[in-house]
Amino acid sequence: YVLTTEFLPPGRPLLAALMRSLPTGLVLIIGSPIPPRRWMARFFVLSVLYASGLFPLLFIAAYRLPGGVAAVINSLSPLIVVMISAPLLGSRIRPIQIVAGIVGTLGVALLVLRSDAHLDVVGLIAMAVAAIMFSVATVLTKRWGLPEGMTSIGLTGWTFLLAGLTLLPATLLIEGLPDDLTARNIGGLINIVLISGILAYAVWFWGLQRLSASAVTFLTLLNPVVAALLGWVVLDQRFNLWLALGAVL
């Protein structure tokens, strides 16, 4: 979030999405075998749910909703994963998970929600669909596992390569390439590629192979906590006792 607002070229959501996906795919497929034919449809589904379909919805929500409202809707993802894991993974829904999900959402609300938040219907729908897509992608990744002979790094690479190839023509047709990039913009794009793309998603898929789907998505509640702390430290935004209580929850 700090990169987007402070470093990336303004008004370039598709470019940011492309830079998070295509280089990630190109780098992480190195040394990976070509997926079996029966897996190509699965890779396409995951690429849409994780990136090429998800990112545009996230940016629509970002433009039409206050960040706090979007964060609260997104914090429902752990509850969604718990619910759909029961039929798709055969997991048992435990009461502690429901309680933890509700408490986590309450904490996010205290952390980021403002009383004057504007609720835009299109933005709400976009964010709700994005949260559902991400949750479904997480559960399907766990259900399908890995193609034979492929590591989690290869799974990540092929998923984001397909997403990037889908986003490339859309970016060129709708936004085009920026005419002028500052050193700050270039640094932000490099960070998006290396840290927010290659490293972050490689670690995500690696962890998802070793933890339950619900455990992984509960960890995403740390996102708004880190964002609030960065806003306080880097952008000199307020951080009071209510925010601290939300972070603790």
CSV table of C-alpha atoms in Angstrom, one decimal:
chain,number,residue,atom,x,y,z
A,1,TYR,CA,0.0,0.0,0.0
A,2,VAL,CA,2.9,2.4,0.8
A,3,LEU,CA,4.5,1.5,-2.5
A,4,THR,CA,1.3,2.1,-4.5
A,5,THR,CA,0.6,5.5,-2.9
A,6,GLU,CA,4.2,6.8,-2.6
A,7,PHE,CA,6.3,5.2,-5.3
A,8,LEU,CA,4.3,3.8,-8.3
A,9,PRO,CA,3.1,5.9,-11.2
A,10,PRO,CA,-0.4,7.2,-10.4
A,11,GLY,CA,-3.5,5.8,-12.1
A,12,ARG,CA,-1.7,2.6,-13.3
A,13,PRO,CA,-3.5,-0.2,-11.6
A,14,LEU,CA,-3.2,-2.7,-14.5
A,15,LEU,CA,0.6,-1.9,-14.8
A,16,ALA,CA,1.0,-2.7,-11.1
A,17,ALA,CA,-1.0,-5.9,-11.5
A,18,LEU,CA,1.1,-6.9,-14.5
A,19,MET,CA,4.4,-6.2,-12.7
A,20,ARG,CA,3.3,-8.4,-9.8
A,21,SER,CA,2.3,-11.3,-12.0
A,22,LEU,CA,4.3,-11.7,-15.3
A,23,PRO,CA,7.9,-11.3,-14.0
A,24,THR,CA,6.9,-13.6,-11.0
A,25,GLY,CA,5.8,-16.2,-13.5
A,26,LEU,CA,8.8,-15.9,-15.8
A,27,VAL,CA,11.3,-16.2,-13.0
A,28,LEU,CA,9.6,-19.0,-11.0
A,29,ILE,CA,9.0,-21.3,-13.9
A,30,ILE,CA,12.8,-21.6,-14.5
A,31,GLY,CA,13.8,-25.2,-14.0
A,32,SER,CA,10.1,-26.2,-13.6
A,33,PRO,CA,8.7,-29.0,-15.9
A,34,ILE,CA,5.8,-28.2,-18.2
A,35,PRO,CA,2.5,-28.9,-16.4
A,36,PRO,CA,0.5,-32.0,-17.4
A,37,ARG,CA,-2.2,-31.3,-19.9
A,38,ARG,CA,-5.0,-32.0,-17.3
A,39,TRP,CA,-3.5,-29.4,-15.1
A,40,MET,CA,-3.6,-26.5,-17.6
A,41,ALA,CA,-7.3,-25.8,-16.8
A,42,ARG,CA,-6.5,-25.8,-13.1
A,43,PHE,CA,-3.7,-23.3,-13.7
A,44,PHE,CA,-6.0,-21.1,-15.7
A,45,VAL,CA,-8.6,-21.1,-12.9
A,46,LEU,CA,-6.0,-20.3,-10.2
A,47,SER,CA,-4.5,-17.6,-12.4
A,48,VAL,CA,-7.9,-15.8,-12.7
A,49,LEU,CA,-8.7,-16.3,-9.0
A,50,TYR,CA,-5.3,-15.1,-7.8
A,51,ALA,CA,-4.4,-12.4,-10.2
A,52,SER,CA,-5.9,-11.6,-13.6
A,53,GLY,CA,-9.5,-11.6,-12.2
A,54,LEU,CA,-8.7,-10.6,-8.7
A,55,PHE,CA,-6.4,-7.6,-9.1
A,56,PRO,CA,-8.8,-5.5,-11.3
A,57,LEU,CA,-11.6,-6.1,-8.7
A,58,LEU,CA,-9.2,-5.0,-5.9
A,59,PHE,CA,-8.3,-1.8,-7.7
A,60,ILE,CA,-12.0,-1.0,-8.5
A,61,ALA,CA,-12.6,-1.4,-4.7
A,62,ALA,CA,-9.6,0.7,-3.9
A,63,TYR,CA,-10.8,3.6,-6.1
A,64,ARG,CA,-14.4,3.5,-5.0
A,65,LEU,CA,-14.1,2.5,-1.3
A,66,PRO,CA,-12.2,3.9,1.7
A,67,GLY,CA,-9.3,1.6,2.5
A,68,GLY,CA,-10.8,0.8,5.9
A,69,VAL,CA,-14.1,-0.5,4.4
A,70,ALA,CA,-12.1,-2.6,1.9
A,71,ALA,CA,-10.0,-4.0,4.7
A,72,VAL,CA,-12.9,-5.0,6.9
A,73,ILE,CA,-14.6,-6.8,4.0
A,74,ASN,CA,-11.3,-8.6,3.2
A,75,SER,CA,-10.9,-9.6,6.8
A,76,LEU,CA,-13.9,-11.9,6.3
A,77,SER,CA,-11.7,-14.2,4.2
A,78,PRO,CA,-10.7,-16.5,7.1
A,79,LEU,CA,-14.4,-17.1,7.8
A,80,ILE,CA,-15.1,-17.8,4.2
A,81,VAL,CA,-12.2,-20.3,4.0
A,82,VAL,CA,-13.4,-22.1,7.1
A,83,MET,CA,-16.9,-22.4,5.6
A,84,ILE,CA,-15.9,-23.7,2.2
A,85,SER,CA,-13.1,-25.9,3.5
A,86,ALA,CA,-15.7,-28.2,5.1
A,87,PRO,CA,-17.3,-29.4,1.7
A,88,LEU,CA,-14.1,-29.1,-0.4
A,89,LEU,CA,-11.4,-30.3,2.0
A,90,GLY,CA,-13.5,-32.3,4.5
A,91,SER,CA,-12.3,-30.1,7.3
A,92,ARG,CA,-14.3,-29.8,10.5
A,93,ILE,CA,-15.7,-26.3,11.4
A,94,ARG,CA,-14.5,-25.6,14.9
A,95,PRO,CA,-16.3,-23.0,17.1
A,96,ILE,CA,-13.0,-21.4,18.0
A,97,GLN,CA,-12.4,-20.6,14.3
A,98,ILE,CA,-15.7,-18.8,14.0
A,99,VAL,CA,-15.0,-16.9,17.2
A,100,ALA,CA,-11.5,-16.0,16.1
A,101,GLY,CA,-12.8,-14.9,12.7
A,102,ILE,CA,-15.4,-12.6,14.3
A,103,VAL,CA,-12.9,-11.1,16.8
A,104,GLY,CA,-10.4,-10.6,14.0
A,105,THR,CA,-12.9,-8.7,11.8
A,106,LEU,CA,-13.8,-6.6,14.9
A,107,GLY,CA,-10.1,-5.8,15.4
A,108,VAL,CA,-9.7,-4.8,11.8
A,109,ALA,CA,-12.8,-2.5,12.1
A,110,LEU,CA,-11.4,-0.8,15.1
A,111,LEU,CA,-8.0,-0.5,13.4
A,112,VAL,CA,-9.0,1.0,10.1
A,113,LEU,CA,-12.8,1.9,9.9
A,114,ARG,CA,-13.8,5.6,10.1
A,115,SER,CA,-17.3,6.8,11.1
A,116,ASP,CA,-17.6,8.9,7.9
A,117,ALA,CA,-16.7,6.0,5.6
A,118,HIS,CA,-18.6,6.2,2.3
A,119,LEU,CA,-20.2,3.0,1.1
A,120,ASP,CA,-20.3,2.7,-2.7
A,121,VAL,CA,-22.4,-0.3,-4.0
A,122,VAL,CA,-20.1,-1.1,-6.9
A,123,GLY,CA,-17.0,-0.9,-4.7
A,124,LEU,CA,-18.7,-3.1,-2.0
A,125,ILE,CA,-19.6,-5.8,-4.6
A,126,ALA,CA,-16.1,-5.7,-6.1
A,127,MET,CA,-14.4,-6.1,-2.8
A,128,ALA,CA,-16.8,-8.9,-1.7
A,129,VAL,CA,-16.3,-10.8,-4.9
A,130,ALA,CA,-12.5,-10.4,-4.6
A,131,ALA,CA,-12.5,-11.7,-1.0
A,132,ILE,CA,-14.6,-14.8,-2.2
A,133,MET,CA,-12.3,-15.4,-5.1
A,134,PHE,CA,-9.1,-15.3,-3.0
A,135,SER,CA,-10.7,-17.6,-0.4
A,136,VAL,CA,-11.7,-20.1,-3.1
A,137,ALA,CA,-8.3,-19.9,-4.7
A,138,THR,CA,-6.7,-20.7,-1.3
A,139,VAL,CA,-8.9,-23.7,-0.8
A,140,LEU,CA,-8.5,-25.0,-4.3
A,141,THR,CA,-4.7,-24.8,-4.1
A,142,LYS,CA,-4.9,-26.9,-1.0
A,143,ARG,CA,-7.4,-29.4,-2.6
A,144,TRP,CA,-5.5,-29.9,-5.8
A,145,GLY,CA,-2.0,-30.0,-4.3
A,146,LEU,CA,1.0,-30.1,-6.7
A,147,PRO,CA,1.3,-31.5,-10.2
A,148,GLU,CA,3.5,-34.6,-10.3
A,149,GLY,CA,7.2,-33.7,-10.3
A,150,MET,CA,6.5,-30.0,-9.6
A,151,THR,CA,7.4,-28.0,-6.5
A,152,SER,CA,5.4,-25.2,-4.9
A,153,ILE,CA,7.7,-22.7,-6.7
A,154,GLY,CA,6.7,-24.2,-10.1
A,155,LEU,CA,3.1,-24.1,-9.2
A,156,THR,CA,3.4,-20.4,-8.3
A,157,GLY,CA,5.3,-19.7,-11.5
A,158,TRP,CA,2.9,-21.2,-13.9
A,159,THR,CA,-0.1,-19.7,-12.2
A,160,PHE,CA,1.3,-16.2,-12.4
A,161,LEU,CA,2.7,-16.6,-15.9
A,162,LEU,CA,-0.8,-17.3,-17.2
A,163,ALA,CA,-2.1,-14.4,-15.2
A,164,GLY,CA,0.6,-12.1,-16.6
A,165,LEU,CA,0.0,-13.2,-20.2
A,166,THR,CA,-3.7,-12.4,-19.7
A,167,LEU,CA,-3.0,-9.0,-18.2
A,168,LEU,CA,-0.4,-7.9,-20.7
A,169,PRO,CA,-2.7,-7.1,-23.7
A,170,ALA,CA,-5.3,-5.6,-21.3
A,171,THR,CA,-2.6,-3.3,-19.9
A,172,LEU,CA,-1.3,-2.2,-23.3
A,173,LEU,CA,-4.8,-1.6,-24.7
A,174,ILE,CA,-6.4,0.2,-21.7
A,175,GLU,CA,-3.5,2.0,-20.0
A,176,GLY,CA,-0.5,1.7,-22.4
A,177,LEU,CA,3.0,2.1,-21.2
A,178,PRO,CA,4.0,5.2,-19.1
A,179,ASP,CA,5.8,7.9,-21.1
A,180,ASP,CA,8.0,9.0,-18.2
A,181,LEU,CA,9.2,7.1,-15.1
A,182,THR,CA,11.0,8.8,-12.3
A,183,ALA,CA,13.8,7.0,-10.3
A,184,ARG,CA,11.2,6.7,-7.5
A,185,ASN,CA,8.7,5.0,-9.8
A,186,ILE,CA,11.4,2.6,-11.1
A,187,GLY,CA,12.4,1.7,-7.6
A,188,GLY,CA,8.8,1.1,-6.7
A,189,LEU,CA,8.3,-1.2,-9.7
A,190,ILE,CA,11.5,-3.1,-8.9
A,191,ASN,CA,10.2,-3.7,-5.4
A,192,ILE,CA,6.8,-4.8,-6.7
A,193,VAL,CA,8.5,-7.4,-8.9
A,194,LEU,CA,11.1,-8.7,-6.5
A,195,ILE,CA,9.4,-8.4,-3.1
A,196,SER,CA,5.6,-8.1,-3.6
A,197,GLY,CA,5.7,-10.5,-6.5
A,198,ILE,CA,8.4,-13.1,-6.7
A,199,LEU,CA,9.2,-13.4,-3.0
A,200,ALA,CA,5.8,-12.9,-1.5
A,201,TYR,CA,3.9,-15.3,-3.7
A,202,ALA,CA,6.6,-18.0,-3.6
A,203,VAL,CA,6.5,-17.9,0.2
A,204,TRP,CA,2.6,-17.9,0.1
A,205,PHE,CA,2.4,-21.0,-2.0
A,206,TRP,CA,5.2,-22.7,-0.1
A,207,GLY,CA,3.5,-22.1,3.2
A,208,LEU,CA,0.1,-23.2,1.8
A,209,GLN,CA,1.6,-26.6,1.1
A,210,ARG,CA,2.6,-27.0,4.8
A,211,LEU,CA,-0.3,-25.3,6.7
A,212,SER,CA,-4.0,-25.7,6.6
A,213,ALA,CA,-6.0,-23.3,4.4
A,214,SER,CA,-7.7,-21.7,7.4
A,215,ALA,CA,-4.4,-21.2,9.2
A,216,VAL,CA,-2.9,-19.4,6.3
A,217,THR,CA,-5.8,-17.1,5.7
A,218,PHE,CA,-6.0,-16.2,9.4
A,219,LEU,CA,-2.5,-14.9,9.1
A,220,THR,CA,-3.7,-12.4,6.5
A,221,LEU,CA,-5.3,-10.4,9.3
A,222,LEU,CA,-1.8,-9.1,9.9
A,223,ASN,CA,-2.1,-7.1,6.7
A,224,PRO,CA,-4.1,-4.1,8.1
A,225,VAL,CA,-1.9,-4.2,11.3
A,226,VAL,CA,1.3,-3.8,9.2
A,227,ALA,CA,-0.4,-1.2,7.0
A,228,ALA,CA,-1.5,0.9,10.1
A,229,LEU,CA,2.0,0.6,11.6
A,230,LEU,CA,3.7,1.6,8.3
A,231,GLY,CA,1.2,4.5,8.0
A,232,TRP,CA,2.3,5.7,11.5
A,233,VAL,CA,6.0,5.2,11.0
A,234,VAL,CA,6.4,6.1,7.3
A,235,LEU,CA,3.5,8.5,6.5
A,236,ASP,CA,3.1,10.1,10.0
A,237,GLN,CA,-0.5,9.0,10.3
A,238,ARG,CA,-2.3,8.8,13.6
A,239,PHE,CA,-2.1,5.7,15.9
A,240,ASN,CA,-4.1,5.9,19.1
A,241,LEU,CA,-5.4,3.6,21.7
A,242,TRP,CA,-8.4,2.4,19.6
A,243,LEU,CA,-6.0,1.5,16.8
A,244,ALA,CA,-3.8,-0.3,19.3
A,245,LEU,CA,-6.8,-2.3,20.7
A,246,GLY,CA,-7.8,-3.3,17.1
A,247,ALA,CA,-4.2,-4.4,16.4
A,248,VAL,CA,-4.2,-6.6,19.6
A,249,LEU,CA,-7.5,-8.2,18.7
